[in-house]
PDB file of N, CA and C in Angstrom:
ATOM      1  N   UNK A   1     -29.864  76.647  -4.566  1.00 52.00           N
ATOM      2  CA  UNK A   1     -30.537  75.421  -4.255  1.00 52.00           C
ATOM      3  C   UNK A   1     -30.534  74.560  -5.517  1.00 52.00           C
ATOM      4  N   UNK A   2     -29.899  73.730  -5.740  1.00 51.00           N
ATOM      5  CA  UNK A   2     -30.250  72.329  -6.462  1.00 51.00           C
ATOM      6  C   UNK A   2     -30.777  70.660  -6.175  1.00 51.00           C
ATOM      7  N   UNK A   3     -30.732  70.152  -7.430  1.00 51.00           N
ATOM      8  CA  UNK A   3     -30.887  69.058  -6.703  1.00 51.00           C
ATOM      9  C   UNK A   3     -30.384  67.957  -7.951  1.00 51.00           C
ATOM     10  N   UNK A   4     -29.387  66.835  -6.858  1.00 55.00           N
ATOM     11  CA  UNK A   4     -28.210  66.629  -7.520  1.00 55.00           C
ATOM     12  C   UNK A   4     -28.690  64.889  -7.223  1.00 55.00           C
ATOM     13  N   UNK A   5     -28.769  63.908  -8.345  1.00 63.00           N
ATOM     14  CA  UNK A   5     -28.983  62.437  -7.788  1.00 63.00           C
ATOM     15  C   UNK A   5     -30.189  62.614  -7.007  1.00 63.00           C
ATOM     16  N   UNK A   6     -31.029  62.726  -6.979  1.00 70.00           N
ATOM     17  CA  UNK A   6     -32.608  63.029  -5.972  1.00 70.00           C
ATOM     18  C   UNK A   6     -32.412  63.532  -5.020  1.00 70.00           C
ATOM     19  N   UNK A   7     -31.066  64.510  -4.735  1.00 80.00           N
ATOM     20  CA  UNK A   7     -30.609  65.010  -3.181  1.00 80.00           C
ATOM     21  C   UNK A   7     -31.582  66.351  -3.704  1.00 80.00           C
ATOM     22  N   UNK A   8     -31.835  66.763  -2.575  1.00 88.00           N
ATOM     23  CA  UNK A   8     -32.309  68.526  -2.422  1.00 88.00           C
ATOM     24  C   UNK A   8     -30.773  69.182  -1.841  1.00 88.00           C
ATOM     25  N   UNK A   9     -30.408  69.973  -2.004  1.00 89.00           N
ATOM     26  CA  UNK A   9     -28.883  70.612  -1.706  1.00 89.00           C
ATOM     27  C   UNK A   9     -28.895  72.186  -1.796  1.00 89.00           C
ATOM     28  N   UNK A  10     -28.325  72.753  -1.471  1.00 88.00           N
ATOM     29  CA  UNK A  10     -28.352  73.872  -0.863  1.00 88.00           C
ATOM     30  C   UNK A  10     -26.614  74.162  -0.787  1.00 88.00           C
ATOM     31  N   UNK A  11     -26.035  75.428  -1.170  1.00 90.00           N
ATOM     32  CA  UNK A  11     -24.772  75.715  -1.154  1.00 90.00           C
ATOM     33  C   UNK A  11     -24.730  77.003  -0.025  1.00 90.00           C
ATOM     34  N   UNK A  12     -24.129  77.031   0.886  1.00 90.00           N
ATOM     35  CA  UNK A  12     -24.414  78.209   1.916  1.00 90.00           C
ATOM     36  C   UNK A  12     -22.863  79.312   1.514  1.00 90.00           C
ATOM     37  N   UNK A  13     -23.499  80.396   1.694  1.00 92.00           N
ATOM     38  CA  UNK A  13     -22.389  81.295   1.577  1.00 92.00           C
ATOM     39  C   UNK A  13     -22.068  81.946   3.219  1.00 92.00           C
ATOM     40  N   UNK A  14     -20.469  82.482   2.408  1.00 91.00           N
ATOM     41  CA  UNK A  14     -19.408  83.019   4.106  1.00 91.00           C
ATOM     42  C   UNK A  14     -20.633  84.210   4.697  1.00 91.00           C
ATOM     43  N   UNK A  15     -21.467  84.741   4.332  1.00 92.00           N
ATOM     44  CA  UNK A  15     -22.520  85.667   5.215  1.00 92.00           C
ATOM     45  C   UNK A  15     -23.337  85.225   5.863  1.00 92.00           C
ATOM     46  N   UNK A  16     -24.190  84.198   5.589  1.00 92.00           N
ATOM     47  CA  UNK A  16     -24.984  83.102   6.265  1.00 92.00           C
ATOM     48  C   UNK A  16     -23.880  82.609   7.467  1.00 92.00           C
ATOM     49  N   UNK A  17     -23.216  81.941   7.083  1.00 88.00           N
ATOM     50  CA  UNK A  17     -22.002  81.012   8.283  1.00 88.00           C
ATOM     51  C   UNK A  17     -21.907  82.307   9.396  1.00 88.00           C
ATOM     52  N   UNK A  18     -21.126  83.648   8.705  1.00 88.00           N
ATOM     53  CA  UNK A  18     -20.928  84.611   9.817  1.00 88.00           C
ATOM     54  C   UNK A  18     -21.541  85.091  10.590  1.00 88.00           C
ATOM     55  N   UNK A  19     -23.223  85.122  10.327  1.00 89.00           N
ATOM     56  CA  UNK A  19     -24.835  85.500  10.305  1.00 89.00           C
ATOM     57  C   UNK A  19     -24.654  84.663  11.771  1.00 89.00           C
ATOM     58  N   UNK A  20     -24.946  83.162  11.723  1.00 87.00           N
ATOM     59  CA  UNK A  20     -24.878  82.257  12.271  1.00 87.00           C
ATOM     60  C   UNK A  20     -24.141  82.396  13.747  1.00 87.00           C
ATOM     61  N   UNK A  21     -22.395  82.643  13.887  1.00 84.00           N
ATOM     62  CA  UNK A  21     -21.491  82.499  14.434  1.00 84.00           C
ATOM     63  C   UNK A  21     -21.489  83.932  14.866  1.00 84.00           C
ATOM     64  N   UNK A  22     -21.936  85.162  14.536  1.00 84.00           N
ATOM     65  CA  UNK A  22     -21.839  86.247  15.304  1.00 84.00           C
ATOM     66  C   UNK A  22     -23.750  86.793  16.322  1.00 84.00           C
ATOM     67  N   UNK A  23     -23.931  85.547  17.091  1.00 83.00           N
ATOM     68  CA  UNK A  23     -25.196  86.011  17.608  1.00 83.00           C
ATOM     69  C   UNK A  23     -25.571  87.414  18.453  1.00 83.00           C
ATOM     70  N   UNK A  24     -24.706  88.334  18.074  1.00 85.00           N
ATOM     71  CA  UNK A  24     -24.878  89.635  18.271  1.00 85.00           C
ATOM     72  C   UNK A  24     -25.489  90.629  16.763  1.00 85.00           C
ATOM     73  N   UNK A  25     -25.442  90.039  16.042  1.00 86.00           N
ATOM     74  CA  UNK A  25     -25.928  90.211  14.793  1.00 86.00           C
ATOM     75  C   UNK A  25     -27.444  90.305  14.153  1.00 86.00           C
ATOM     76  N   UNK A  26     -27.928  91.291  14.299  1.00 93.00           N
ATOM     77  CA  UNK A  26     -29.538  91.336  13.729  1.00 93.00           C
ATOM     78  C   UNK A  26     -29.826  89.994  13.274  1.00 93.00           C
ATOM     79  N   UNK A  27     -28.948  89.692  12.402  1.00 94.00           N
ATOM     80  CA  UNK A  27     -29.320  88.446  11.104  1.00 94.00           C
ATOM     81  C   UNK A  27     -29.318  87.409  12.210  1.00 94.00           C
ATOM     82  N   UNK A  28     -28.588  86.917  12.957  1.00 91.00           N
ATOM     83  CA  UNK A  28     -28.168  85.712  13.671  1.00 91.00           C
ATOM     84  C   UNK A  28     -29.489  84.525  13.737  1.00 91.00           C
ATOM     85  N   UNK A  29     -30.477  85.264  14.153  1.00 94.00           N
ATOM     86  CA  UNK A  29     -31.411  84.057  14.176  1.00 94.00           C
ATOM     87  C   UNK A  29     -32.298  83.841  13.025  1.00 94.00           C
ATOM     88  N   UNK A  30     -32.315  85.016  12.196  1.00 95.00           N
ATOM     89  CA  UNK A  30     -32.926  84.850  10.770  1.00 95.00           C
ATOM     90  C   UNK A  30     -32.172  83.564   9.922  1.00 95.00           C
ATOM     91  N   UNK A  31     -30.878  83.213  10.135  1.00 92.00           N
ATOM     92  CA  UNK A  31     -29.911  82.408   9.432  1.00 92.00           C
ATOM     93  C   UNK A  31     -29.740  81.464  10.039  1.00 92.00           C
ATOM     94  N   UNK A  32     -30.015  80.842  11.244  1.00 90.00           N
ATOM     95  CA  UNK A  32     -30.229  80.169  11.880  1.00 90.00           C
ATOM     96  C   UNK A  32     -31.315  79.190  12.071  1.00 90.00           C
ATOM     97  N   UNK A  33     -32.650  79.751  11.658  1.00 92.00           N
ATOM     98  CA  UNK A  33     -33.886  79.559  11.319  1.00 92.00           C
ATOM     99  C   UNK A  33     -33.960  79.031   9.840  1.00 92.00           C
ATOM    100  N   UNK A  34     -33.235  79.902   9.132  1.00 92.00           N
ATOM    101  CA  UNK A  34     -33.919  79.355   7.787  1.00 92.00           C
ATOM    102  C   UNK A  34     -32.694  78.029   7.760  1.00 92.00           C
ATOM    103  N   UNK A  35     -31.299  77.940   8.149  1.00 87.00           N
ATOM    104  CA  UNK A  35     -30.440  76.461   7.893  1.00 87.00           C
ATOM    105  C   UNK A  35     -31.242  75.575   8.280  1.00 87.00           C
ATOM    106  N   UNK A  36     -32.324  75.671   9.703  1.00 88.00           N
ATOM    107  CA  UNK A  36     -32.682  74.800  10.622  1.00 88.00           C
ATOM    108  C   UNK A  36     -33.732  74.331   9.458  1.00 88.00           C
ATOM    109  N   UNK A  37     -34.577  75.248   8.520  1.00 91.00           N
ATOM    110  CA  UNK A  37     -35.664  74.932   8.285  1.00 91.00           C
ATOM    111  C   UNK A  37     -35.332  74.231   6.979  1.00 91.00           C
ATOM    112  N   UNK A  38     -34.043  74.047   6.310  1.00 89.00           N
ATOM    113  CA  UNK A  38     -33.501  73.105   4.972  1.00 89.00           C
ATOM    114  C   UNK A  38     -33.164  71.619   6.039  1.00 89.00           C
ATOM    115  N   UNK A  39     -32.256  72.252   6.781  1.00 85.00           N
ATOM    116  CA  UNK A  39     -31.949  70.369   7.826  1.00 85.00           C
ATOM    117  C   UNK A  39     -33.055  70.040   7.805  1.00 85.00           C
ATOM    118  N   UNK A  40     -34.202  70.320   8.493  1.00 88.00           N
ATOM    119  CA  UNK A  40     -35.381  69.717   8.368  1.00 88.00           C
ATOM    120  C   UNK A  40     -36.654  68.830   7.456  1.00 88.00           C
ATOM    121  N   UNK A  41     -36.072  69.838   6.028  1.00 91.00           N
ATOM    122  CA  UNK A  41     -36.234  69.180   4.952  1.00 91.00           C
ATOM    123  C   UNK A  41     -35.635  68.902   3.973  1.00 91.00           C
ATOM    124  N   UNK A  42     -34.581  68.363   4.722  1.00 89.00           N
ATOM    125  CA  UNK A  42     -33.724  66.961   4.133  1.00 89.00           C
ATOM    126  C   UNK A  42     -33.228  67.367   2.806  1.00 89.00           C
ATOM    127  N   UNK A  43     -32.318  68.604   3.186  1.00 89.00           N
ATOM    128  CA  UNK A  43     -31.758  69.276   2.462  1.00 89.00           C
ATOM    129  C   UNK A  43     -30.277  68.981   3.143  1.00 89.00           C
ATOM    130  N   UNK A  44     -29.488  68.956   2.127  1.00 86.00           N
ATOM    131  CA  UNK A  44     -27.665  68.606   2.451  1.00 86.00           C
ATOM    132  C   UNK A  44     -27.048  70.296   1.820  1.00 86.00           C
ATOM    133  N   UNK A  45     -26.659  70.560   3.043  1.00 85.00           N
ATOM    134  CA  UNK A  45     -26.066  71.989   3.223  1.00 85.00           C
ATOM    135  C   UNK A  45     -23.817  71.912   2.621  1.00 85.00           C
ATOM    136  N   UNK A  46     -24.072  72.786   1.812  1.00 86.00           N
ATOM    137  CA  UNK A  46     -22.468  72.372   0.961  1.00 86.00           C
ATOM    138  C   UNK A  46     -21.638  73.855   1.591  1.00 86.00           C
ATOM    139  N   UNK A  47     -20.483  73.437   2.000  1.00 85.00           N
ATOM    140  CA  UNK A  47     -19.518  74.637   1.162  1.00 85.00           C
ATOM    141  C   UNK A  47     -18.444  74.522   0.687  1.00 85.00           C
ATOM    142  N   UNK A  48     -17.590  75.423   0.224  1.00 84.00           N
ATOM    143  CA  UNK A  48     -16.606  75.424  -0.371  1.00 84.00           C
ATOM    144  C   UNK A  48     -15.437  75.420   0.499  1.00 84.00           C
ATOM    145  N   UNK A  49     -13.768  75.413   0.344  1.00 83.00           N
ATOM    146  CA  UNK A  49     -13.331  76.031   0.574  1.00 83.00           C
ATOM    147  C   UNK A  49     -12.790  77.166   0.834  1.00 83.00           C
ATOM    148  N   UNK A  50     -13.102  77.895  -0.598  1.00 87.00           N
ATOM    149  CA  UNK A  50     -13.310  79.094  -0.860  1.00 87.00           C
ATOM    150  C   UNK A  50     -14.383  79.768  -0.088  1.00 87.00           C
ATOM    151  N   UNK A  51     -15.375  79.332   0.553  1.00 88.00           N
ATOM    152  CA  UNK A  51     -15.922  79.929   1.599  1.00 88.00           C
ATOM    153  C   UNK A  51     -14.988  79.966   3.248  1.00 88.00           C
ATOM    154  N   UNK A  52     -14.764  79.067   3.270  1.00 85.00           N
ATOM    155  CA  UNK A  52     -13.585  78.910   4.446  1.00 85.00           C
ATOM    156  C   UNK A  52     -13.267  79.751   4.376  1.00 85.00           C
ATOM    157  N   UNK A  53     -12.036  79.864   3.518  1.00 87.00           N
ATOM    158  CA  UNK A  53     -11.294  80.834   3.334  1.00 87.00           C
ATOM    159  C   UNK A  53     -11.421  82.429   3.927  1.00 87.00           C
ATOM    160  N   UNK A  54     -12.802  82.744   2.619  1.00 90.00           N
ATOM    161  CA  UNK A  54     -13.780  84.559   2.913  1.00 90.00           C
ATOM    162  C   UNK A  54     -13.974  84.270   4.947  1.00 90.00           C
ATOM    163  N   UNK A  55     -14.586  83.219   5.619  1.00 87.00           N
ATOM    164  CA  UNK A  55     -15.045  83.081   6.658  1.00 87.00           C
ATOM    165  C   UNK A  55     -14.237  83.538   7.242  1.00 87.00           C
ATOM    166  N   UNK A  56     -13.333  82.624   7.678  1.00 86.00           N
ATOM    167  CA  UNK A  56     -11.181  83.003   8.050  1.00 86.00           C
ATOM    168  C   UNK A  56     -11.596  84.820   8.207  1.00 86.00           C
ATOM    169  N   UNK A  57     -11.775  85.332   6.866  1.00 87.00           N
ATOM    170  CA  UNK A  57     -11.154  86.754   6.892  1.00 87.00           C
ATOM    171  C   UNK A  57     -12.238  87.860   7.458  1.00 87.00           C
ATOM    172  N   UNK A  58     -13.449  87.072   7.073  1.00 87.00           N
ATOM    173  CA  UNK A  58     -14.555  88.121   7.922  1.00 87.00           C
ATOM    174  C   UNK A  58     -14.217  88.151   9.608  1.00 87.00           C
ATOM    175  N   UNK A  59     -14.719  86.547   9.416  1.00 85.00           N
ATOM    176  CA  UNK A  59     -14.491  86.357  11.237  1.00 85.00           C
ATOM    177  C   UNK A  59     -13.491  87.007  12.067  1.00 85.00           C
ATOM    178  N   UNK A  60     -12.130  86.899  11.306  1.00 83.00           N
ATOM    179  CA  UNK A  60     -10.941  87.731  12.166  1.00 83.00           C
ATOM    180  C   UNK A  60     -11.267  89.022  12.163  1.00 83.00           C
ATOM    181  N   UNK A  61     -11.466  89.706  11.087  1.00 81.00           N
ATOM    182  CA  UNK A  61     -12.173  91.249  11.199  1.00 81.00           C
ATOM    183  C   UNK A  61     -12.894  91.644  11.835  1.00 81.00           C
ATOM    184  N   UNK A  62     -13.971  90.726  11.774  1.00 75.00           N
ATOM    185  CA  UNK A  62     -15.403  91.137  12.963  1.00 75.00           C
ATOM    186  C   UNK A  62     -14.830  90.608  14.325  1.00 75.00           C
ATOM    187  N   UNK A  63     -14.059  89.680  14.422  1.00 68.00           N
ATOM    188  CA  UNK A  63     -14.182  90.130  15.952  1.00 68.00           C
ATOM    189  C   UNK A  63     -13.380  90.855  16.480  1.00 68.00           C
ATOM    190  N   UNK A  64     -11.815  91.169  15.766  1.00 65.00           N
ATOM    191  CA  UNK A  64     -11.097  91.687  15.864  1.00 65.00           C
ATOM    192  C   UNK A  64     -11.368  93.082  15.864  1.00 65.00           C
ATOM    193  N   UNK A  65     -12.442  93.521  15.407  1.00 65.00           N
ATOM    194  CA  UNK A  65     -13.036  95.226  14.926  1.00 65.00           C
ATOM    195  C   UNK A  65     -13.848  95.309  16.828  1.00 65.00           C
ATOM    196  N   UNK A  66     -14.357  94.198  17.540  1.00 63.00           N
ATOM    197  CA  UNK A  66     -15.340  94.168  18.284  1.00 63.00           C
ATOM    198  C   UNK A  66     -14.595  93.761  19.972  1.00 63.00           C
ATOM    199  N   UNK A  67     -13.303  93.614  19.339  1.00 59.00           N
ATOM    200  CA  UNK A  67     -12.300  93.699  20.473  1.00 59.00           C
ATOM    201  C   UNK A  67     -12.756  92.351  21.314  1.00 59.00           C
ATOM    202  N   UNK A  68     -13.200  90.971  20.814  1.00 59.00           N
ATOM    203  CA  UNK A  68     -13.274  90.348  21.531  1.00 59.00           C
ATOM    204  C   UNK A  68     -12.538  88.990  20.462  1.00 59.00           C
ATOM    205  N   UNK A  69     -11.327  89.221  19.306  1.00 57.00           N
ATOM    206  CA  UNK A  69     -10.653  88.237  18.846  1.00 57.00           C
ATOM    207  C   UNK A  69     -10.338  87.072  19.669  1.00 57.00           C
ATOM    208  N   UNK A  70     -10.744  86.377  19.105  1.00 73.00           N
ATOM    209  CA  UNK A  70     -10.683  84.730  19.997  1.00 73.00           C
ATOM    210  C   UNK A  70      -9.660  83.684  18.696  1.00 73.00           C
ATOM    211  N   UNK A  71      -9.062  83.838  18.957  1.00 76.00           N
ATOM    212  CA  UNK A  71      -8.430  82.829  17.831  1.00 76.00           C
ATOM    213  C   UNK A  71      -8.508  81.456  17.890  1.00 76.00           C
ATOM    214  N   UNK A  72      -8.821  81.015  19.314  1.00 80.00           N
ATOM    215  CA  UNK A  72      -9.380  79.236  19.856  1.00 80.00           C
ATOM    216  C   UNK A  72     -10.300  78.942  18.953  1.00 80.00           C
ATOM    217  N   UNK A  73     -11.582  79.979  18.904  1.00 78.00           N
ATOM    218  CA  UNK A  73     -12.597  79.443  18.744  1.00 78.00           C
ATOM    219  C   UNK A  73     -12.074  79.623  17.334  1.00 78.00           C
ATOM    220  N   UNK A  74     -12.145  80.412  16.403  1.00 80.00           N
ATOM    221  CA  UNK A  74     -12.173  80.654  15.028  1.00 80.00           C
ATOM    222  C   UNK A  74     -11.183  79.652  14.694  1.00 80.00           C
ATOM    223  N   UNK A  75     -10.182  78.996  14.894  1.00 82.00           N
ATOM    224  CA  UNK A  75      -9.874  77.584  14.728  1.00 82.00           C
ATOM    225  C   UNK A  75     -10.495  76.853  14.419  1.00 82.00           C
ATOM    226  N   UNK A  76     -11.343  76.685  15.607  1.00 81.00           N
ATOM    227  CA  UNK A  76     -12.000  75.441  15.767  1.00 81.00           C
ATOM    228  C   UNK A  76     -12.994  75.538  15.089  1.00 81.00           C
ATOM    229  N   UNK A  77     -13.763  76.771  14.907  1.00 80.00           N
ATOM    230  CA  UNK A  77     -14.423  77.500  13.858  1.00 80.00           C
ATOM    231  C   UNK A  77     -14.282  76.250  12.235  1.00 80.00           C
ATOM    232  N   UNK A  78     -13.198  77.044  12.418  1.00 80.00           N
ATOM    233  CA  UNK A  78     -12.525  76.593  11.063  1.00 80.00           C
ATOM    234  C   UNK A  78     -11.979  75.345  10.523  1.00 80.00           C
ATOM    235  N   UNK A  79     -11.568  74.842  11.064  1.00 80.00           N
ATOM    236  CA  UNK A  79     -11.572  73.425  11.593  1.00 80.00           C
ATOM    237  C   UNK A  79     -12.363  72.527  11.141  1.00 80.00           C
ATOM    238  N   UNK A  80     -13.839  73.019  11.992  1.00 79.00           N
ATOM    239  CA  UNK A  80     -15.092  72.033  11.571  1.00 79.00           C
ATOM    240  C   UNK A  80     -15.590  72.583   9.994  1.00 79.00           C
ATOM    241  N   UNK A  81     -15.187  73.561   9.574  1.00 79.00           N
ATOM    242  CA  UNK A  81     -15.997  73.805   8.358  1.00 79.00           C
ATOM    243  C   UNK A  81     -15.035  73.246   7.421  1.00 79.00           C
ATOM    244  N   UNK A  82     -14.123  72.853   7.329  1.00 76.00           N
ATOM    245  CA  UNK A  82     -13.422  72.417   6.510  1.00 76.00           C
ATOM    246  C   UNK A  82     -13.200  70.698   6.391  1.00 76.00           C
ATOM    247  N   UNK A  83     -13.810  70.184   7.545  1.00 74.00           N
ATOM    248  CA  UNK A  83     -13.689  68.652   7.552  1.00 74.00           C
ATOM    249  C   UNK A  83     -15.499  68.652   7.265  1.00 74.00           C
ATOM    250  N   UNK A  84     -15.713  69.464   6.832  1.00 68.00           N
ATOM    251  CA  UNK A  84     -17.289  69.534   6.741  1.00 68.00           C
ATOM    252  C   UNK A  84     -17.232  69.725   4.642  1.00 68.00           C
ATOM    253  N   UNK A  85     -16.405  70.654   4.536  1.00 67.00           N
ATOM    254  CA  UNK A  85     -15.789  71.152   3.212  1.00 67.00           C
ATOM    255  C   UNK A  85     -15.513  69.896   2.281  1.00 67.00           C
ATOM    256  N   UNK A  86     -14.731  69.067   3.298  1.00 63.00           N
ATOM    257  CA  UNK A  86     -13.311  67.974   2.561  1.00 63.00           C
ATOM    258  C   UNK A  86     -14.782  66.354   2.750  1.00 63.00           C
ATOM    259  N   UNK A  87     -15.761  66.571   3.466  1.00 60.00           N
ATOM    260  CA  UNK A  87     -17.054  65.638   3.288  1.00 60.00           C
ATOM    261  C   UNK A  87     -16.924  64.781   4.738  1.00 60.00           C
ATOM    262  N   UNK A  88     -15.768  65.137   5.485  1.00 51.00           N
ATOM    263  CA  UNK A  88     -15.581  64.056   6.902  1.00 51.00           C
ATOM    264  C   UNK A  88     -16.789  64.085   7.789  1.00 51.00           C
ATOM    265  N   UNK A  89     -17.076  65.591   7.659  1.00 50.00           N
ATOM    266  CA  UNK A  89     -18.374  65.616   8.882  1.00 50.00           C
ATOM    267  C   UNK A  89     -19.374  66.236   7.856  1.00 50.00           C
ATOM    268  N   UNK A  90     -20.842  66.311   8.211  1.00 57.00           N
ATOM    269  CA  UNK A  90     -21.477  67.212   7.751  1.00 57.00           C
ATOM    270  C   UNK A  90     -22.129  68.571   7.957  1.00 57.00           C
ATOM    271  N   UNK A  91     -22.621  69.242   7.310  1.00 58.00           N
ATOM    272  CA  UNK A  91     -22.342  70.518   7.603  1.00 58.00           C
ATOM    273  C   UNK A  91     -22.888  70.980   8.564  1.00 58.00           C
ATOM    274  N   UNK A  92     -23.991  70.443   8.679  1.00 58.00           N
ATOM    275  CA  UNK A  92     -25.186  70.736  10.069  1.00 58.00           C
ATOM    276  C   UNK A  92     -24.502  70.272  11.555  1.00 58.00           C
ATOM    277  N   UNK A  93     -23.403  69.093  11.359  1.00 59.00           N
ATOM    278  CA  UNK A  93     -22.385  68.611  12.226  1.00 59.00           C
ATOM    279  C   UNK A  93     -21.340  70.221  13.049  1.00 59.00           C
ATOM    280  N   UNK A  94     -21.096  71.398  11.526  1.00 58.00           N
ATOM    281  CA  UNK A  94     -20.054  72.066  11.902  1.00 58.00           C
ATOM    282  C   UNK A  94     -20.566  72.856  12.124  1.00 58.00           C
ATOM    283  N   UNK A  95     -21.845  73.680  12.066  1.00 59.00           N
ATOM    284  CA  UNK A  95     -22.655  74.735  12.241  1.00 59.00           C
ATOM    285  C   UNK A  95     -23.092  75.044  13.365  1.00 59.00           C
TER     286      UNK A  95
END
């Protein structure tokens, strides 16, 4: 958590995102709850590419391990986190 020009900001890592996107996951609504509860206070949620990236490789694993690989979605997945990454959309937009 920083705060950059009077922004409050927040950098999210590929476990949170996966947390998020696998709602079969203990964590799913714990990570879900706490993003909801920074959007709320007007907190600007960042990532990297380099998170992309780790995401890409969890996501194909986990679902691929869970026999329900979807490659549409993890696209599109991916997709939004990276025009979210590159500043086109924002992150709460790709989440």
């Amino acid at each position: 958590m920083a705060k950059t020009a009077g922004k409050k900001t927040l950098f999210v890592d590929t476990n949170i995102l996966a947390y998020i996107s696998l709602t079969n996951s203990p964590f799913h609504t714990g990570a879900r709850n706490k993003l909801n509860h920074y959007l709320q206070n007007g907190y600007e949620l960042w990532i990297s590419r380099q998170i992309i990236r780790e995401y890409l490789v969890v996501m194909s694993r986990t679902l691929s391990d869970q026999g329900g690989y979807d490659a549409t979605r993890l696209t599109g997945d991916t997709r939004k986190l990276y025009c979210a990454a590159i500043g086109f959309v924002h992150l709460e937009n790709a989440i």
